Short mmCIF file of C-alpha atoms in Angstrom, two decimals:
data_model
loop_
_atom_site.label_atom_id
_atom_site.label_comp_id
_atom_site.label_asym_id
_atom_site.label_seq_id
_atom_site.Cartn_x
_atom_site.Cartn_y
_atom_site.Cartn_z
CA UNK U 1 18.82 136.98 26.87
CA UNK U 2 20.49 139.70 24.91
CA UNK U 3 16.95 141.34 24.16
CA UNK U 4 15.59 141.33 27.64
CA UNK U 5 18.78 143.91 28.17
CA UNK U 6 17.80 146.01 25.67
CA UNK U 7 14.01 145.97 27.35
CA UNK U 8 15.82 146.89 30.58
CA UNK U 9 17.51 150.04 28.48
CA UNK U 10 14.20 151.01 27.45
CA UNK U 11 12.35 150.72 30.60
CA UNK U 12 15.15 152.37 33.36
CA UNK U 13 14.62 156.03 32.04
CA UNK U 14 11.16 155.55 32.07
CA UNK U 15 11.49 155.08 35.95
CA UNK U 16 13.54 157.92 36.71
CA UNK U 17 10.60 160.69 35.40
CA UNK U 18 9.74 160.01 39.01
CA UNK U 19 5.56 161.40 40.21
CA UNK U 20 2.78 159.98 38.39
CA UNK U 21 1.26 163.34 37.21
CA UNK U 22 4.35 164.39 35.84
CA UNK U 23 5.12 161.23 33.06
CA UNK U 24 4.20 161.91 29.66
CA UNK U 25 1.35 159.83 28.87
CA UNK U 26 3.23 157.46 26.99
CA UNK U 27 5.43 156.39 29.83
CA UNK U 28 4.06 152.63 30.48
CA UNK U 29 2.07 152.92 33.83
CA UNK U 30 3.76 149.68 34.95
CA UNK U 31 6.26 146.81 34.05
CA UNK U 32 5.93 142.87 33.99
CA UNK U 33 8.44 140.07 34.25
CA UNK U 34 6.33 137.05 33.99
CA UNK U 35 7.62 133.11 33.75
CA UNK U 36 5.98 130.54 31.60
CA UNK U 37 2.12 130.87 30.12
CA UNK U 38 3.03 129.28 27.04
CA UNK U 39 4.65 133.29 25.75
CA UNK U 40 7.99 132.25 26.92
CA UNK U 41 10.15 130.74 29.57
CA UNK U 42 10.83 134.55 30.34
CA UNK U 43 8.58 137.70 29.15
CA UNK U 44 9.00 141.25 29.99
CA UNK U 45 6.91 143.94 28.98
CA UNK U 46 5.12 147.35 29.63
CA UNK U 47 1.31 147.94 30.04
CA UNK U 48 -1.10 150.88 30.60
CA UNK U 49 -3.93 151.05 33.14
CA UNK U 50 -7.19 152.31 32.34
CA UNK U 51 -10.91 151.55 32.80
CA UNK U 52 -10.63 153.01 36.54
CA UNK U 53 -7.86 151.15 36.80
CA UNK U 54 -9.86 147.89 36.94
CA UNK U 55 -7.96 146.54 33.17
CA UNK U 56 -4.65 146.80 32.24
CA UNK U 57 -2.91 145.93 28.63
CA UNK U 58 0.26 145.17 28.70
CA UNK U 59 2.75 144.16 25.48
CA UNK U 60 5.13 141.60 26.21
CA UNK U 61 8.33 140.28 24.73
CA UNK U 62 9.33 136.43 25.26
CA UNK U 63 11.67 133.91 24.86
CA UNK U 64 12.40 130.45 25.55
CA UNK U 65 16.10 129.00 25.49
CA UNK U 66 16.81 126.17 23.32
CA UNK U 67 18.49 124.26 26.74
CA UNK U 68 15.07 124.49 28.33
CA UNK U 69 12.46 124.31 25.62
CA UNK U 70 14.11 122.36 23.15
CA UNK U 71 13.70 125.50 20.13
CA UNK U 72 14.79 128.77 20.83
CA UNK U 73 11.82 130.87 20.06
CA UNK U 74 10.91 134.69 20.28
CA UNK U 75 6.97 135.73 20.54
CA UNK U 76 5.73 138.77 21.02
CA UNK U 77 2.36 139.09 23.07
CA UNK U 78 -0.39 141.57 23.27
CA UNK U 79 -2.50 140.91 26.69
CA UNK U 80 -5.74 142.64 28.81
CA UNK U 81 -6.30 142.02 32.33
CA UNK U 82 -9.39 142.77 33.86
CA UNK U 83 -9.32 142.98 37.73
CA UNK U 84 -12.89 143.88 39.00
CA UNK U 85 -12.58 143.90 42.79
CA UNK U 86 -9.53 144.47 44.94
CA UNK U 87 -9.28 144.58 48.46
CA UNK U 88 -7.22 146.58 51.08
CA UNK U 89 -5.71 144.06 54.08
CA UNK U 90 -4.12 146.85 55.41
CA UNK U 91 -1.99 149.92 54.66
CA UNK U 92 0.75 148.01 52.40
CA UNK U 93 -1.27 145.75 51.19
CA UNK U 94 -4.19 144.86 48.54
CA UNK U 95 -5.36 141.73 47.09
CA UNK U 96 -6.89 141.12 43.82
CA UNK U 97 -9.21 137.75 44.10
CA UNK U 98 -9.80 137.29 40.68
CA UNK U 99 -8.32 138.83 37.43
CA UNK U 100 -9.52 137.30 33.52
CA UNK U 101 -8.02 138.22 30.50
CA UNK U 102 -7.03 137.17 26.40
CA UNK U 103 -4.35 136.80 25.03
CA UNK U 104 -2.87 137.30 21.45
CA UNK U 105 0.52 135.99 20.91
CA UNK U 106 3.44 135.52 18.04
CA UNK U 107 6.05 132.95 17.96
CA UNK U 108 8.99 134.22 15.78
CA UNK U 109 10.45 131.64 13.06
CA UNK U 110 10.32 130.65 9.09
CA UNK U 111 8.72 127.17 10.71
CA UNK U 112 5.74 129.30 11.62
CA UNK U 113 3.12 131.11 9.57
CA UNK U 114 0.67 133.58 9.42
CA UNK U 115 -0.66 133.14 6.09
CA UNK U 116 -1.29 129.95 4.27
CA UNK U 117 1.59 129.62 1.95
CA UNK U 118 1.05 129.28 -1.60
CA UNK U 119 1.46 125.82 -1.77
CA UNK U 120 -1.84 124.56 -0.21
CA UNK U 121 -5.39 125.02 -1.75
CA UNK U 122 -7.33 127.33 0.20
CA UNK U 123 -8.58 126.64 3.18
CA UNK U 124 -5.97 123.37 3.61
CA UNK U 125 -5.19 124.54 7.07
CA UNK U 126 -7.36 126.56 9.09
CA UNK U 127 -5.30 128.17 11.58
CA UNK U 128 -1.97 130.07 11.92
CA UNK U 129 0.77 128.37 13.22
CA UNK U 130 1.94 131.40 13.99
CA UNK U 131 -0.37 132.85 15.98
CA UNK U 132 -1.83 131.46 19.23
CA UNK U 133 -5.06 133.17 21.13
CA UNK U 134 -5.71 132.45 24.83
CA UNK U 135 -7.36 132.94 27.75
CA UNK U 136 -6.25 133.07 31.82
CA UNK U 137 -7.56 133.45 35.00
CA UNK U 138 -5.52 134.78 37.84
CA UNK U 139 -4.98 136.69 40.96
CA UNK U 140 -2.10 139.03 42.82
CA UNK U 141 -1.11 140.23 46.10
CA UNK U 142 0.43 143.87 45.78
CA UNK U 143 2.57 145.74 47.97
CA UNK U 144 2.51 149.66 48.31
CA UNK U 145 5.73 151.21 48.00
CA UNK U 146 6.80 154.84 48.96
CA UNK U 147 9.10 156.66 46.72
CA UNK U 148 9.34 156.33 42.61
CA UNK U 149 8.29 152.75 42.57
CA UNK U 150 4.60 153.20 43.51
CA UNK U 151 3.68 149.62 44.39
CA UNK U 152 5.61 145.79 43.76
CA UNK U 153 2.64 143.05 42.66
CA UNK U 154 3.22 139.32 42.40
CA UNK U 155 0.55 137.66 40.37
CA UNK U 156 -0.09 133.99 38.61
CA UNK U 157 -2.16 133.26 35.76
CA UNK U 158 -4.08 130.23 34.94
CA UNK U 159 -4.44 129.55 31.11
CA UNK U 160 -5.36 127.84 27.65
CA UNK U 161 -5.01 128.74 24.64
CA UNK U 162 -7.15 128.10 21.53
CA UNK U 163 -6.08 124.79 19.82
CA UNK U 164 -5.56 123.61 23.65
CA UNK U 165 -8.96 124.25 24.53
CA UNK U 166 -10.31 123.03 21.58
CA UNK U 167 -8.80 119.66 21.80
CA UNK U 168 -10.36 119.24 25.24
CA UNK U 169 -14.43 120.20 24.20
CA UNK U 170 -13.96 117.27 21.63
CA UNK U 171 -12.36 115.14 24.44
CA UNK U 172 -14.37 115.56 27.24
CA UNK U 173 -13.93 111.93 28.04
CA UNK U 174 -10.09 111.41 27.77
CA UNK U 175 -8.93 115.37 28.57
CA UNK U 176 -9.95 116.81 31.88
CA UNK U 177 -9.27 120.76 32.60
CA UNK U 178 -6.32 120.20 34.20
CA UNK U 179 -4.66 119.11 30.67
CA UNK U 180 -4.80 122.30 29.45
CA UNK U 181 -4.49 124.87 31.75
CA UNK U 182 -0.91 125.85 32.60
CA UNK U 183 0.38 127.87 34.96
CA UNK U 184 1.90 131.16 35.02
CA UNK U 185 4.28 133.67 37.42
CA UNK U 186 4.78 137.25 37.76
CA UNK U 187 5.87 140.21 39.09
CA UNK U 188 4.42 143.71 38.12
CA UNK U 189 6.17 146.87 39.03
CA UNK U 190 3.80 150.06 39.01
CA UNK U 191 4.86 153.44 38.99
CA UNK A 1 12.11 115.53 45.46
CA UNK A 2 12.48 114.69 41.95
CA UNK A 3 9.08 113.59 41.71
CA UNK A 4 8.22 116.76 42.64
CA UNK A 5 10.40 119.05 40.44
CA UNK A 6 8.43 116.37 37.94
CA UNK A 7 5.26 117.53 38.94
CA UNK A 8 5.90 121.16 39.11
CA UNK A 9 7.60 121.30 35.89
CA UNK A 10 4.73 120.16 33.56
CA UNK A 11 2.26 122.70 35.32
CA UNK A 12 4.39 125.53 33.46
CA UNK A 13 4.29 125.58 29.58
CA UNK A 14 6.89 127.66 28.09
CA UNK A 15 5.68 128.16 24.53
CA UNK A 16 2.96 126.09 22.34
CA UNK A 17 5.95 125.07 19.61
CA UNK A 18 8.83 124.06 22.60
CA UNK A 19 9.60 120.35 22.58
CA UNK A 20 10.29 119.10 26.06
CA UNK A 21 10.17 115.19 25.91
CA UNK A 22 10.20 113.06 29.10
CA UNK A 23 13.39 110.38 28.65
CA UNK A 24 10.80 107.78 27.86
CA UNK A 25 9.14 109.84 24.98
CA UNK A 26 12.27 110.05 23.12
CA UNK A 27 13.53 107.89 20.53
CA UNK A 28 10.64 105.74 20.10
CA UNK A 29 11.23 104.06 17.12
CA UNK A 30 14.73 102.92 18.01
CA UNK A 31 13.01 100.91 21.15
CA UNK A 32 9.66 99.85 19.78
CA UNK A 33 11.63 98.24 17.47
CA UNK A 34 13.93 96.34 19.79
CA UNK A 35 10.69 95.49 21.78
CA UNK A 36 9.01 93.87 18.88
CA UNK A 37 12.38 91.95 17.37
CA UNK A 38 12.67 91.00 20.99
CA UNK A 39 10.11 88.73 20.14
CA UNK A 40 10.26 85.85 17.79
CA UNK A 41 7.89 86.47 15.19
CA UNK A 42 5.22 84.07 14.86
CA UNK A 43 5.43 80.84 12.20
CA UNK A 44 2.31 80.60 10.54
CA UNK A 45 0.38 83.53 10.46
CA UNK A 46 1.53 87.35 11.37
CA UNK A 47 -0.72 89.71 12.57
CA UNK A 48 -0.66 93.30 12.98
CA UNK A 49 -3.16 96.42 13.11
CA UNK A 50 -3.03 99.54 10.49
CA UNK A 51 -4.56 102.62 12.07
CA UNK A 52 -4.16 106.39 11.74
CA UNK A 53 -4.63 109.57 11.91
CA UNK A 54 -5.22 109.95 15.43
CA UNK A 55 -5.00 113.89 15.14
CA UNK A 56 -6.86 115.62 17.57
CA UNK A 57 -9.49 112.75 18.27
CA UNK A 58 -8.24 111.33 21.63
CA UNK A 59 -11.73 109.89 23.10
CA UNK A 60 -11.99 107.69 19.70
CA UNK A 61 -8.01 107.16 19.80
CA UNK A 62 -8.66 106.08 23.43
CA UNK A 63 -11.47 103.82 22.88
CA UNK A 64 -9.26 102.37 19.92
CA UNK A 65 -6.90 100.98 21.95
CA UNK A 66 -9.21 99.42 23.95
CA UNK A 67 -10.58 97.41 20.95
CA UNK A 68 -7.07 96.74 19.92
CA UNK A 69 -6.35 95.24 23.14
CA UNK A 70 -9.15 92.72 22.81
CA UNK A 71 -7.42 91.49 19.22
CA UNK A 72 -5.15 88.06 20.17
CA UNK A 73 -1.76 87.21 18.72
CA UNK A 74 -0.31 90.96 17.66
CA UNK A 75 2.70 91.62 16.89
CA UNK A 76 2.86 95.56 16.61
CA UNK A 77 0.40 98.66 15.96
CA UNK A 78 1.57 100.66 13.00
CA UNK A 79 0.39 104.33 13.00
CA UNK A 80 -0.02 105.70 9.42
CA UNK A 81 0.96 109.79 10.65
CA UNK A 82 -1.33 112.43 11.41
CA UNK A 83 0.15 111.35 14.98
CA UNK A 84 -0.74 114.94 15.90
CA UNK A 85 -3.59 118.02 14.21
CA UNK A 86 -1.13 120.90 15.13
CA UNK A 87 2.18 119.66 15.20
CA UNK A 88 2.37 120.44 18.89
CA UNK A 89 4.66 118.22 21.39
CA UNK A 90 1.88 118.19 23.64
CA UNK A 91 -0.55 116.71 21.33
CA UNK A 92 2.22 113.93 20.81
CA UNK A 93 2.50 113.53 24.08
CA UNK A 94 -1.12 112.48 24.75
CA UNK A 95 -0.94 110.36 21.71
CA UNK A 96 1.69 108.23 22.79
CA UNK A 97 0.41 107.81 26.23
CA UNK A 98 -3.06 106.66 24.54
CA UNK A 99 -0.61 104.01 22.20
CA UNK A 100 1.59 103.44 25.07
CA UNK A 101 -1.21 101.46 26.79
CA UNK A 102 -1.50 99.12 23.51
CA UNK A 103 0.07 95.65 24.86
CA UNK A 104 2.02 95.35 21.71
CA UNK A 105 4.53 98.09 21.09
CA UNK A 106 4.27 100.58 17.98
CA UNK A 107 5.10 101.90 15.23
CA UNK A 108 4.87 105.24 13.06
CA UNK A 109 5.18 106.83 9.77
CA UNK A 110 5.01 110.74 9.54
CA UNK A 111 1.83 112.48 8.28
CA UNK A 112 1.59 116.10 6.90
CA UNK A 113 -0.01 117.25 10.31
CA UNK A 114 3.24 115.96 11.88
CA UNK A 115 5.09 118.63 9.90
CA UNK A 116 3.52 121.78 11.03
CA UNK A 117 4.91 124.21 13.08
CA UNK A 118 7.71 122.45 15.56
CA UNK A 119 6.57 119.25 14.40
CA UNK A 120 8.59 117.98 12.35
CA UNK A 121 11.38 118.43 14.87
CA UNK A 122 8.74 116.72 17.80
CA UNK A 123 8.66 113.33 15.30
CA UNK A 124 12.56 113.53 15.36
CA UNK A 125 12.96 113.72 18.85
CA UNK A 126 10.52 111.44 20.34
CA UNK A 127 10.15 108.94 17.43
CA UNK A 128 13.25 109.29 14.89
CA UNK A 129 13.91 109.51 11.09
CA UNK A 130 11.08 109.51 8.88
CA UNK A 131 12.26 107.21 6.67
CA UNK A 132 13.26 104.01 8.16
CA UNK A 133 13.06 100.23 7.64
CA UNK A 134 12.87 96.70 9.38
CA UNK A 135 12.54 92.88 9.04
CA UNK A 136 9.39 90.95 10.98
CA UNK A 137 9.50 87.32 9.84
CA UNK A 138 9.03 87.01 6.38
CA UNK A 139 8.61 90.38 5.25
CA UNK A 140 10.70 94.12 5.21
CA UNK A 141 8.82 97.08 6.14
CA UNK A 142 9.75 100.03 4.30
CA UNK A 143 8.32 103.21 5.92
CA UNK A 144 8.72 106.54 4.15
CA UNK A 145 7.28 110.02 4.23
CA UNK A 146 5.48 110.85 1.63
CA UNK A 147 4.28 114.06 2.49
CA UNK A 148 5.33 116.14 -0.76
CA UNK A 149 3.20 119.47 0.29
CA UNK A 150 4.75 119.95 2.78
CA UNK A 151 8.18 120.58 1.45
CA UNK A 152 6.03 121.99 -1.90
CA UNK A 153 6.60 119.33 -3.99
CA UNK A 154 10.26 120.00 -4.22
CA UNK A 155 10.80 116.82 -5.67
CA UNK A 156 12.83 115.12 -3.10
CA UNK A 157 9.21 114.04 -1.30
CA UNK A 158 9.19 111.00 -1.20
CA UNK A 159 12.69 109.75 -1.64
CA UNK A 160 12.52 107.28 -4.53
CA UNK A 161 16.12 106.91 -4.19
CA UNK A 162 16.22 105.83 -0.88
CA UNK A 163 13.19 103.47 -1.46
CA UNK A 164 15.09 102.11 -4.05
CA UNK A 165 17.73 101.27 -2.21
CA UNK A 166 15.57 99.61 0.73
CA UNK A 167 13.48 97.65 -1.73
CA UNK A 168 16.75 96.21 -3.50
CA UNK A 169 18.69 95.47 -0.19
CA UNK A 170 16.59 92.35 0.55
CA UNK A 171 19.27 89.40 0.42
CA UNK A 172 16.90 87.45 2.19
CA UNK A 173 14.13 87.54 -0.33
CA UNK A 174 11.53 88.73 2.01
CA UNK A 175 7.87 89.92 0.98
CA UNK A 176 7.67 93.36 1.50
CA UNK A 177 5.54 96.02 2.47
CA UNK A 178 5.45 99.90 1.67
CA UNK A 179 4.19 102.13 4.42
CA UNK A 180 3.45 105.97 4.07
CA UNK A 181 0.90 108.56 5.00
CA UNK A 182 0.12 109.84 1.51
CA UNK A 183 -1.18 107.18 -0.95
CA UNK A 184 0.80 108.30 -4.47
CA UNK A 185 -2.82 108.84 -5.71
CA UNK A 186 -3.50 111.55 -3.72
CA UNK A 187 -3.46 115.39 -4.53
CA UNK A 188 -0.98 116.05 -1.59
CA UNK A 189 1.76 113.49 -3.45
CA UNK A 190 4.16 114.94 -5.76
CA UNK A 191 2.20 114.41 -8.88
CA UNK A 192 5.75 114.45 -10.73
CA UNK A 193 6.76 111.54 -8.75
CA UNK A 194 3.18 109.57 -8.52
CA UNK A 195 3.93 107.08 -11.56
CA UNK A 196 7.62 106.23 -10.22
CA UNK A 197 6.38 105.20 -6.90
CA UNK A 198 4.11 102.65 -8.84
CA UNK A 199 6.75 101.89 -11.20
CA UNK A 200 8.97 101.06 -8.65
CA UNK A 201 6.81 98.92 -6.29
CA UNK A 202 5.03 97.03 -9.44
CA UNK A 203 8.57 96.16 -11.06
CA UNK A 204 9.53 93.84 -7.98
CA UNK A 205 8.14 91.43 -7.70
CA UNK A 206 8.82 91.07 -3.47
CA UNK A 207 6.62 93.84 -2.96
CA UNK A 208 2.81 92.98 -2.07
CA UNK A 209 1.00 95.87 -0.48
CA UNK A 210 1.56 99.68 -0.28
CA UNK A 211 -0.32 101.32 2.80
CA UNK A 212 -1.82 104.64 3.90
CA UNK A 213 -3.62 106.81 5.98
CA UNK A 214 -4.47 110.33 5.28
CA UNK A 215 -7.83 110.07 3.13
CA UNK A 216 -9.60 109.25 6.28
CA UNK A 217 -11.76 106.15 4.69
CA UNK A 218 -10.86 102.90 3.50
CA UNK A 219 -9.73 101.82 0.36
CA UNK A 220 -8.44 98.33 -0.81
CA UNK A 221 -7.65 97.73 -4.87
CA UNK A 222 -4.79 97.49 -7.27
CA UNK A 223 -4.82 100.76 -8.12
CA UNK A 224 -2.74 100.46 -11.39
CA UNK A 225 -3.62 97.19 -11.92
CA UNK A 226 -0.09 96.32 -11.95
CA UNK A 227 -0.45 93.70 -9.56
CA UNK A 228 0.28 95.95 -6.26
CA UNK A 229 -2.05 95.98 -3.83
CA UNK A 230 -3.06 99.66 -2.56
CA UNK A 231 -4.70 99.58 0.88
CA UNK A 232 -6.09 103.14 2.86
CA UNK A 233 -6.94 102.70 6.69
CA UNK A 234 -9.32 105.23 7.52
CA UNK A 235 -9.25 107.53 10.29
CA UNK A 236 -9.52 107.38 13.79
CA UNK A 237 -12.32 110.00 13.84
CA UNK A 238 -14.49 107.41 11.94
CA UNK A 239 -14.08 105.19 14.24
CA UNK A 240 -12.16 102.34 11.93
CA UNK A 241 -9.09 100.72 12.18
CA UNK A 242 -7.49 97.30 9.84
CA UNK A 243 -6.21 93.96 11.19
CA UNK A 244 -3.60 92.81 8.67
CA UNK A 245 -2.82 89.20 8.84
CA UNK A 246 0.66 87.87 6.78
CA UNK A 247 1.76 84.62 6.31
CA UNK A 248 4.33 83.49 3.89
CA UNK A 249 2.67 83.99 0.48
CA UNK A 250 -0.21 85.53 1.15
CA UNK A 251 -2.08 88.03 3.54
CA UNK A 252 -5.17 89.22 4.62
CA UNK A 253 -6.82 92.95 5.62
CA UNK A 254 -10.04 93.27 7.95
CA UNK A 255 -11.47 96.50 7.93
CA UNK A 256 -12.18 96.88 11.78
CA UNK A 257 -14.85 99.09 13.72
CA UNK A 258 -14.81 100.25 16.89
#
């Protein structure tokens, strides 16, 4: 948990700058605390908006606690959201239907690689254990906010990831969607 | 409400490499093993089926079973590793349920896939050591990870010691039988340690077969000619499995299709 303090450290003076027009431009536009999606029990992060506003990219840090996940691991995770339509209920709030996005993520640990290690001919194993790419779907509901804070979003994601996905095309017969898509919570704090 | 805190956890997934087990995906060896001596092993003829490396093949692994469960008077399934492709807990999970719905109970040795990643811990947890033996009737199973790459040949892969010890500690002068993922001959054994495996199993004289997975097609000779029957099951991607019949000096392999 120690780490997600430090994130907080990082993130708090970034809030205080106050406007939009007056943060420098690389003062995150907005914040995420996000549970499960296979980048950690718990993930925090920072993202920018851009593309009118319709993607986002957002780097996250996660971890999962040995008493829940049975490791302790670290990843780090680089993600895009595109959210093409969003509609206004009323004056607080917005939905976005649909949002779809990749994902690149790294688990920490000397159990996982990146490269092939020396001791297999080339080519032995074709992925990184390492590294894991996937893919959501999602949605939010956001709620304007006066004052610093310029609006509070809660959002889930519906994803895969590569070796996942994968495993189902060859198993079309024994795996069905649901297998492999996982579910994941959020909340998004823009500024 | 339990059932429901069930059902709510496994729609989250924390991380790829985290190993959360259900109580009855844990310690499988341990209780496959009291299932099967729970039984009184047959007196004529033993039978049991060789398979392997399941890996990410889950259709053919599912249609396996269903052959498998047409095959009268089994005693056990053993699984020769490659349980899993990625060393992922949820690939082991699927496996198991696929071998769960065998009507004999099973049994594994650890392949290299096993060992990837958080694998090696997953085999721990929901099956147990990787080296391990038992008695069935008339013969000792010896079942031992041979997967030397994948602690780069550091010598200790296999552990001849150990095997040693299990092959000696037979005071009931039982046949017995050698099962591991890598066959010795293979470029993924410790080459250093190829000829003392053979050595060993050829210079007693209770051992009759040495069995494997891994190469993903059959193979049945004495490899040394040193009067030790080598047998590979292929894989389950090919679509083959091996019905092993024992009885008390002899025994018999069917290479199976399905």
């Amino acid at each position: 948990m120690k780490y997600i303090f430090y994130l907080i450290l990082f993130i708090l003076p970034a809030t205080t700058f106050g406007q939009t027009s007056e943060r420098p431009w690389y003062v995150p536009d907005h914040y995420k605390l996000q549970f499960a999606g296979n980048i950690g029990f718990l993930s925090a992060g920072a993202g920018y908006l851009h593309g009118h506003d319709k993607l986002e990219t957002d780097f996250m840090v996660g971890y999962l606690p040995k008493s829940i996940g049975g490791d302790d691991i670290i990843s780090i995770t680089l993600k895009s959201t595109y959210s093409p339509w969003k509609i206004k209920t009323n004056s607080d709030y917005s939905i976005v239907p649909f949002s779809i996005g990749p994902y690149l993520s790294y688990s920490f640990g000397s159990q996982f690689d990146t490269l092939l290690p020396n001791e297999y001919p080339d080519g032995y194993y074709w992925w990184a254990t390492s590294l894991r790419f996937g893919a959501y779907i999602g949605g939010r509901v956001t709620r304007d906010l006066p004052g610093n804070i310029n609006h509070v979003a809660l959002y889930y994601e519906l994803g895969t990831y590569d070796l996942e996905a994968l495993s189902y095309l060859q198993n079309m017969d024994y795996l069905s969607v649901s297998d492999i898509f996982t579910l994941a919570l959020g909340v998004k704090i823009g500024l | 409400m339990a059932g429901l805190i069930l059902l709510v956890s496994a729609c989250f997934e924390y991380n790829p490499n985290q190993i959360i087990l259900d109580s009855d995906e844990k310690d499988l060896t341990v209780k496959n093993l009291q299932k099967i001596q729970a039984e009184e092993a047959p007196e004529d003829t033993m039978r049991f089926i060789f398979m392997g490396d399941t890996q990410r093949f889950y259709d053919e692994s599912d249609d396996f079973v269903n052959k498998a469960n047409s095959v009268k008077g089994l005693s056990f399934v053993i699984h020769g590793g490659d349980i899993s492709d990625f060393g992922l807990s949820q690939e082991y999970k699927w496996v198991n349920k696929i071998m769960s719905k065998l009507y004999v109970p099973y049994l594994t040795v650890v392949g290299n896939h096993d060992l990837l990643a958080n694998g090696r811990k997953v085999y721990k947890k929901m099956y147990g050591e990787s080296n391990y033996s038992f008695e069935y009737g008339n013969y000792k199973f010896i079942m031992i990870n041979t997967n030397s790459r994948e602690y780069d040949f550091n010598g200790k892969i296999p552990d001849l010691n150990w095997l040693q010890n299990e092959i000696e500690d037979n005071p009931n002068d039982l046949n017995i039988i050698v099962v591991s993922h890598v066959p010795p001959f293979d470029g993924d054994f410790d080459p250093e340690l190829e000829h003392d495996y053979a050595d060993l199993l050829a210079t007693h004289p209770k051992v009759v077969l040495s069995l494997h997975a891994h190469t993903h097609s059959f193979l049945d000779k004495e490899y040394y000619n040193d009067g030790i029957r080598y047998f590979v099951t292929t894989a389950m991607l090919h679509r083959g499995f091996s019905l092993i019949k024992l009885w008390d000096n002899g025994l018999e392999i069917e290479q199976m299709e399905f």
